[in-house]
Backbone as JSON Lines, residues from 0, in Angstrom:
{"i":0,"aa":"M","n":[4.86,9.9,5.62],"ca":[5.96,9.55,4.73],"c":[5.87,8.08,4.3]}
{"i":1,"aa":"K","n":[5.49,7.23,5.24],"ca":[5.39,5.8,4.95],"c":[4.34,5.55,3.85]}
{"i":2,"aa":"N","n":[3.2,6.24,3.93],"ca":[2.16,6.08,2.91],"c":[2.63,6.6,1.56]}
{"i":3,"aa":"M","n":[3.42,7.66,1.58],"ca":[3.95,8.21,0.35],"c":[4.86,7.2,-0.35]}
{"i":4,"aa":"N","n":[5.71,6.52,0.42],"ca":[6.59,5.49,-0.16],"c":[5.77,4.36,-0.77]}
{"i":5,"aa":"K","n":[4.7,3.96,-0.09],"ca":[3.84,2.9,-0.63],"c":[3.17,3.35,-1.92]}
{"i":6,"aa":"K","n":[2.75,4.63,-1.97],"ca":[2.13,5.14,-3.19],"c":[3.13,5.17,-4.33]}
{"i":7,"aa":"I","n":[4.35,5.56,-4.04],"ca":[5.4,5.59,-5.07],"c":[5.68,4.17,-5.54]}
{"i":8,"aa":"Q","n":[5.79,3.24,-4.62],"ca":[6.04,1.85,-4.98],"c":[4.9,1.29,-5.83]}
{"i":9,"aa":"L","n":[3.66,1.59,-5.44],"ca":[2.51,1.12,-6.19],"c":[2.5,1.73,-7.59]}
{"i":10,"aa":"S","n":[2.83,3.0,-7.68],"ca":[2.89,3.68,-8.96],"c":[3.95,3.04,-9.86]}
{"i":11,"aa":"K","n":[5.12,2.75,-9.3],"ca":[6.19,2.1,-10.06],"c":[5.77,0.69,-10.5]}
{"i":12,"aa":"Y","n":[5.13,-0.03,-9.59],"ca":[4.67,-1.39,-9.92],"c":[3.69,-1.34,-11.09]}
{"i":13,"aa":"K","n":[2.76,-0.4,-11.05],"ca":[1.79,-0.28,-12.14],"c":[2.5,0.02,-13.45]}
{"i":14,"aa":"E","n":[3.51,0.89,-13.39],"ca":[4.3,1.22,-14.58],"c":[4.99,-0.04,-15.12]}
{"i":15,"aa":"Y","n":[5.61,-0.81,-14.23],"ca":[6.28,-2.05,-14.63],"c":[5.29,-3.04,-15.23]}
{"i":16,"aa":"H","n":[4.15,-3.18,-14.57],"ca":[3.11,-4.11,-15.0],"c":[2.67,-3.79,-16.43]}
{"i":17,"aa":"I","n":[2.4,-2.52,-16.67],"ca":[1.95,-2.09,-18.0],"c":[3.03,-2.35,-19.05]}
{"i":18,"aa":"A","n":[4.26,-2.05,-18.72],"ca":[5.36,-2.24,-19.68],"c":[5.52,-3.71,-20.05]}
{"i":19,"aa":"V","n":[5.51,-4.59,-19.05],"ca":[5.66,-6.03,-19.34],"c":[4.44,-6.53,-20.11]}
{"i":20,"aa":"R","n":[3.25,-6.08,-19.75],"ca":[2.05,-6.48,-20.48],"c":[2.15,-6.07,-21.94]}
{"i":21,"aa":"D","n":[2.62,-4.85,-22.19],"ca":[2.74,-4.37,-23.56],"c":[3.72,-5.22,-24.37]}
{"i":22,"aa":"I","n":[4.82,-5.6,-23.75],"ca":[5.8,-6.45,-24.45],"c":[5.19,-7.82,-24.74]}
{"i":23,"aa":"L","n":[4.52,-8.41,-23.77],"ca":[3.89,-9.71,-23.98],"c":[2.82,-9.63,-25.07]}
{"i":24,"aa":"N","n":[2.04,-8.55,-25.06],"ca":[1.02,-8.38,-26.09],"c":[1.63,-8.22,-27.47]}
{"i":25,"aa":"E","n":[2.78,-7.57,-27.53],"ca":[3.48,-7.4,-28.8],"c":[3.86,-8.76,-29.39]}
{"i":26,"aa":"Y","n":[4.32,-9.67,-28.53],"ca":[4.7,-11.01,-29.01],"c":[3.49,-11.89,-29.23]}
{"i":27,"aa":"D","n":[2.44,-11.67,-28.47],"ca":[1.13,-12.32,-28.68],"c":[1.24,-13.8,-29.04]}
{"i":28,"aa":"F","n":[1.7,-14.59,-28.11],"ca":[1.92,-16.02,-28.3],"c":[0.69,-16.76,-28.82]}
{"i":29,"aa":"L","n":[-0.51,-16.31,-28.41],"ca":[-1.75,-16.99,-28.79],"c":[-2.44,-16.36,-29.99]}
{"i":30,"aa":"Q","n":[-1.86,-15.28,-30.51],"ca":[-2.44,-14.56,-31.64],"c":[-3.87,-14.08,-31.35]}
{"i":31,"aa":"V","n":[-4.07,-13.45,-30.19],"ca":[-5.4,-12.97,-29.81],"c":[-5.45,-11.46,-29.64]}
{"i":32,"aa":"V","n":[-4.32,-10.79,-29.53],"ca":[-4.32,-9.35,-29.27],"c":[-4.96,-8.55,-30.41]}
{"i":33,"aa":"P","n":[-4.71,-8.89,-31.7],"ca":[-5.35,-8.11,-32.76],"c":[-6.88,-8.12,-32.68]}
{"i":34,"aa":"E","n":[-7.44,-9.14,-32.07],"ca":[-8.89,-9.21,-31.94],"c":[-9.4,-8.41,-30.75]}
{"i":35,"aa":"G","n":[-8.52,-7.7,-30.08],"ca":[-8.96,-6.83,-29.0],"c":[-8.71,-7.35,-27.6]}
{"i":36,"aa":"V","n":[-8.21,-8.56,-27.45],"ca":[-7.94,-9.1,-26.12],"c":[-6.61,-8.51,-25.65]}
{"i":37,"aa":"K","n":[-6.65,-7.7,-24.61],"ca":[-5.43,-7.02,-24.14],"c":[-4.93,-7.57,-22.8]}
{"i":38,"aa":"N","n":[-5.68,-8.46,-22.19],"ca":[-5.28,-8.96,-20.87],"c":[-5.02,-10.47,-20.86]}
{"i":39,"aa":"E","n":[-4.79,-11.03,-22.0],"ca":[-4.63,-12.49,-22.12],"c":[-3.43,-13.01,-21.33]}
{"i":40,"aa":"Y","n":[-2.4,-12.2,-21.18],"ca":[-1.15,-12.66,-20.57],"c":[-0.95,-12.13,-19.15]}
{"i":41,"aa":"E","n":[-2.0,-11.64,-18.53],"ca":[-1.91,-11.06,-17.18],"c":[-1.29,-12.02,-16.18]}
{"i":42,"aa":"D","n":[-1.59,-13.31,-16.3],"ca":[-1.06,-14.28,-15.34],"c":[0.45,-14.48,-15.43]}
{"i":43,"aa":"L","n":[1.06,-14.01,-16.49],"ca":[2.51,-14.14,-16.65],"c":[3.28,-12.98,-15.99]}
{"i":44,"aa":"I","n":[2.6,-11.86,-15.81],"ca":[3.29,-10.62,-15.44],"c":[3.91,-10.68,-14.04]}
{"i":45,"aa":"N","n":[3.16,-11.07,-13.03],"ca":[3.71,-11.09,-11.66],"c":[4.92,-12.01,-11.52]}
{"i":46,"aa":"P","n":[4.87,-13.24,-12.05],"ca":[6.08,-14.08,-11.95],"c":[7.28,-13.48,-12.7]}
{"i":47,"aa":"I","n":[7.03,-12.82,-13.82],"ca":[8.11,-12.19,-14.57],"c":[8.7,-11.03,-13.77]}
{"i":48,"aa":"L","n":[7.83,-10.19,-13.2],"ca":[8.32,-9.07,-12.4],"c":[9.1,-9.56,-11.18]}
{"i":49,"aa":"K","n":[8.6,-10.59,-10.54],"ca":[9.3,-11.15,-9.38],"c":[10.71,-11.61,-9.79]}
{"i":50,"aa":"A","n":[10.79,-12.27,-10.93],"ca":[12.09,-12.74,-11.42],"c":[13.01,-11.57,-11.73]}
{"i":51,"aa":"L","n":[12.47,-10.51,-12.31],"ca":[13.3,-9.36,-12.67],"c":[14.0,-8.75,-11.46]}
{"i":52,"aa":"F","n":[13.33,-8.76,-10.33],"ca":[13.94,-8.21,-9.12],"c":[15.07,-9.1,-8.59]}
{"i":53,"aa":"Q","n":[15.2,-10.31,-9.15],"ca":[16.28,-11.21,-8.75],"c":[17.4,-11.23,-9.8]}
{"i":54,"aa":"N","n":[17.35,-10.3,-10.75],"ca":[18.38,-10.15,-11.78],"c":[18.68,-11.46,-12.54]}
{"i":55,"aa":"P","n":[17.69,-11.99,-13.23],"ca":[17.92,-13.25,-13.96],"c":[18.76,-13.03,-15.21]}
{"i":56,"aa":"S","n":[19.38,-14.08,-15.67],"ca":[20.04,-14.04,-16.97],"c":[18.96,-14.12,-18.04]}
{"i":57,"aa":"K","n":[19.34,-13.83,-19.29],"ca":[18.38,-13.96,-20.39],"c":[17.88,-15.39,-20.5]}
{"i":58,"aa":"K","n":[18.79,-16.33,-20.3],"ca":[18.42,-17.76,-20.38],"c":[17.42,-18.12,-19.28]}
{"i":59,"aa":"D","n":[17.69,-17.67,-18.06],"ca":[16.79,-17.99,-16.95],"c":[15.41,-17.37,-17.15]}
{"i":60,"aa":"L","n":[15.37,-16.12,-17.61],"ca":[14.08,-15.49,-17.83],"c":[13.35,-16.16,-18.99]}
{"i":61,"aa":"S","n":[14.09,-16.52,-20.02],"ca":[13.5,-17.23,-21.15],"c":[12.88,-18.56,-20.7]}
{"i":62,"aa":"E","n":[13.61,-19.29,-19.87],"ca":[13.09,-20.57,-19.36],"c":[11.84,-20.37,-18.52]}
{"i":63,"aa":"L","n":[11.83,-19.32,-17.69],"ca":[10.64,-19.03,-16.9],"c":[9.46,-18.72,-17.8]}
{"i":64,"aa":"I","n":[9.67,-17.85,-18.79],"ca":[8.58,-17.5,-19.71],"c":[8.09,-18.74,-20.45]}
{"i":65,"aa":"G","n":[9.02,-19.55,-20.93],"ca":[8.64,-20.79,-21.61],"c":[7.82,-21.71,-20.73]}
{"i":66,"aa":"K","n":[8.22,-21.83,-19.46],"ca":[7.47,-22.67,-18.53],"c":[6.08,-22.1,-18.25]}
{"i":67,"aa":"L","n":[6.01,-20.8,-18.05],"ca":[4.7,-20.16,-17.8],"c":[3.76,-20.35,-18.98]}
{"i":68,"aa":"I","n":[4.29,-20.2,-20.19],"ca":[3.46,-20.35,-21.39],"c":[3.06,-21.81,-21.59]}
{"i":69,"aa":"A","n":[4.0,-22.73,-21.37],"ca":[3.67,-24.16,-21.5],"c":[2.64,-24.58,-20.47]}
{"i":70,"aa":"D","n":[2.85,-24.17,-19.22],"ca":[1.92,-24.57,-18.15],"c":[0.55,-23.9,-18.31]}
{"i":71,"aa":"G","n":[0.55,-22.65,-18.71],"ca":[-0.7,-21.91,-18.77],"c":[-1.48,-22.07,-20.06]}
{"i":72,"aa":"Y","n":[-0.75,-22.29,-21.16],"ca":[-1.41,-22.3,-22.47],"c":[-1.12,-23.55,-23.29]}
{"i":73,"aa":"G","n":[-0.22,-24.4,-22.83],"ca":[0.09,-25.62,-23.55],"c":[0.95,-25.41,-24.79]}
{"i":74,"aa":"L","n":[1.58,-24.24,-24.89],"ca":[2.43,-23.97,-26.04],"c":[3.89,-24.22,-25.68]}
{"i":75,"aa":"H","n":[4.63,-24.78,-26.61],"ca":[6.05,-25.06,-26.37],"c":[6.86,-24.45,-27.51]}
{"i":76,"aa":"S","n":[7.7,-23.49,-27.16],"ca":[8.56,-22.88,-28.16],"c":[9.83,-22.4,-27.46]}
{"i":77,"aa":"T","n":[10.84,-22.08,-28.24],"ca":[12.07,-21.59,-27.63],"c":[12.45,-20.21,-28.14]}
{"i":78,"aa":"K","n":[12.44,-19.99,-29.45],"ca":[12.88,-18.71,-29.98],"c":[12.03,-17.55,-29.48]}
{"i":79,"aa":"P","n":[10.7,-17.6,-29.55],"ca":[9.93,-16.45,-29.05],"c":[10.19,-16.19,-27.57]}
{"i":80,"aa":"D","n":[10.4,-17.22,-26.77],"ca":[10.67,-17.03,-25.35],"c":[11.98,-16.29,-25.15]}
{"i":81,"aa":"L","n":[12.98,-16.63,-25.94],"ca":[14.28,-15.97,-25.85],"c":[14.19,-14.52,-26.32]}
{"i":82,"aa":"D","n":[13.43,-14.3,-27.4],"ca":[13.25,-12.94,-27.91],"c":[12.53,-12.05,-26.91]}
{"i":83,"aa":"V","n":[11.46,-12.56,-26.33],"ca":[10.68,-11.75,-25.38],"c":[11.49,-11.53,-24.11]}
{"i":84,"aa":"A","n":[12.25,-12.52,-23.69],"ca":[13.11,-12.36,-22.51],"c":[14.14,-11.27,-22.76]}
{"i":85,"aa":"E","n":[14.72,-11.27,-23.95],"ca":[15.71,-10.26,-24.29],"c":[15.09,-8.86,-24.29]}
{"i":86,"aa":"E","n":[13.9,-8.74,-24.85],"ca":[13.23,-7.43,-24.87],"c":[12.86,-6.97,-23.47]}
{"i":87,"aa":"I","n":[12.32,-7.87,-22.66],"ca":[11.95,-7.51,-21.28],"c":[13.19,-7.1,-20.49]}
{"i":88,"aa":"L","n":[14.26,-7.86,-20.61],"ca":[15.49,-7.51,-19.89],"c":[16.07,-6.18,-20.37]}
{"i":89,"aa":"G","n":[15.99,-5.92,-21.66],"ca":[16.46,-4.65,-22.18],"c":[15.66,-3.49,-21.61]}
{"i":90,"aa":"W","n":[14.33,-3.64,-21.6],"ca":[13.48,-2.61,-21.01],"c":[13.82,-2.45,-19.53]}
{"i":91,"aa":"W","n":[13.93,-3.56,-18.8],"ca":[14.19,-3.54,-17.37],"c":[15.51,-2.83,-17.06]}
{"i":92,"aa":"N","n":[16.55,-3.19,-17.78],"ca":[17.86,-2.6,-17.53],"c":[17.86,-1.11,-17.83]}
{"i":93,"aa":"D","n":[17.2,-0.71,-18.91],"ca":[17.08,0.72,-19.23],"c":[16.3,1.46,-18.13]}
{"i":94,"aa":"N","n":[15.24,0.83,-17.66],"ca":[14.37,1.46,-16.66],"c":[15.08,1.61,-15.32]}
{"i":95,"aa":"Q","n":[15.93,0.68,-14.99],"ca":[16.62,0.72,-13.7],"c":[17.71,1.8,-13.66]}
{"i":96,"aa":"K","n":[18.14,2.26,-14.82],"ca":[19.16,3.31,-14.88],"c":[18.57,4.69,-14.62]}
{"i":97,"aa":"K","n":[17.25,4.8,-14.74],"ca":[16.59,6.1,-14.57],"c":[16.46,6.49,-13.12]}
C-alpha cells in the first residue's frame, strides 16, 4: 500500500509538472518555444510547485516567478509575471477541486 501511495503521488507530481511547464511555455518569456525548445523553463517548475502547496497569493506567486526569471534569465518584467501567476493559480485551484 505504501508503494501504491508513492506511485500515485509521483503520478500526480508528473501531471502538475507538465501542466505548469505548458503554462510557462505558453507565456514563453524568452521567445524560444516556437523554435522547438520545450524544456527552457524546467528550472522554474519545482519552486513554483513548492509555492503552490503553500497557497500563495497571486502577488506572492507573481513575485516568485519574477524573481526566478530575473535570477535565471536576467529578464525583468511585471505584467507577464502577474498574468502567468494568475493562470497557474487558476489551474491549481481548479485541479485541487477534483
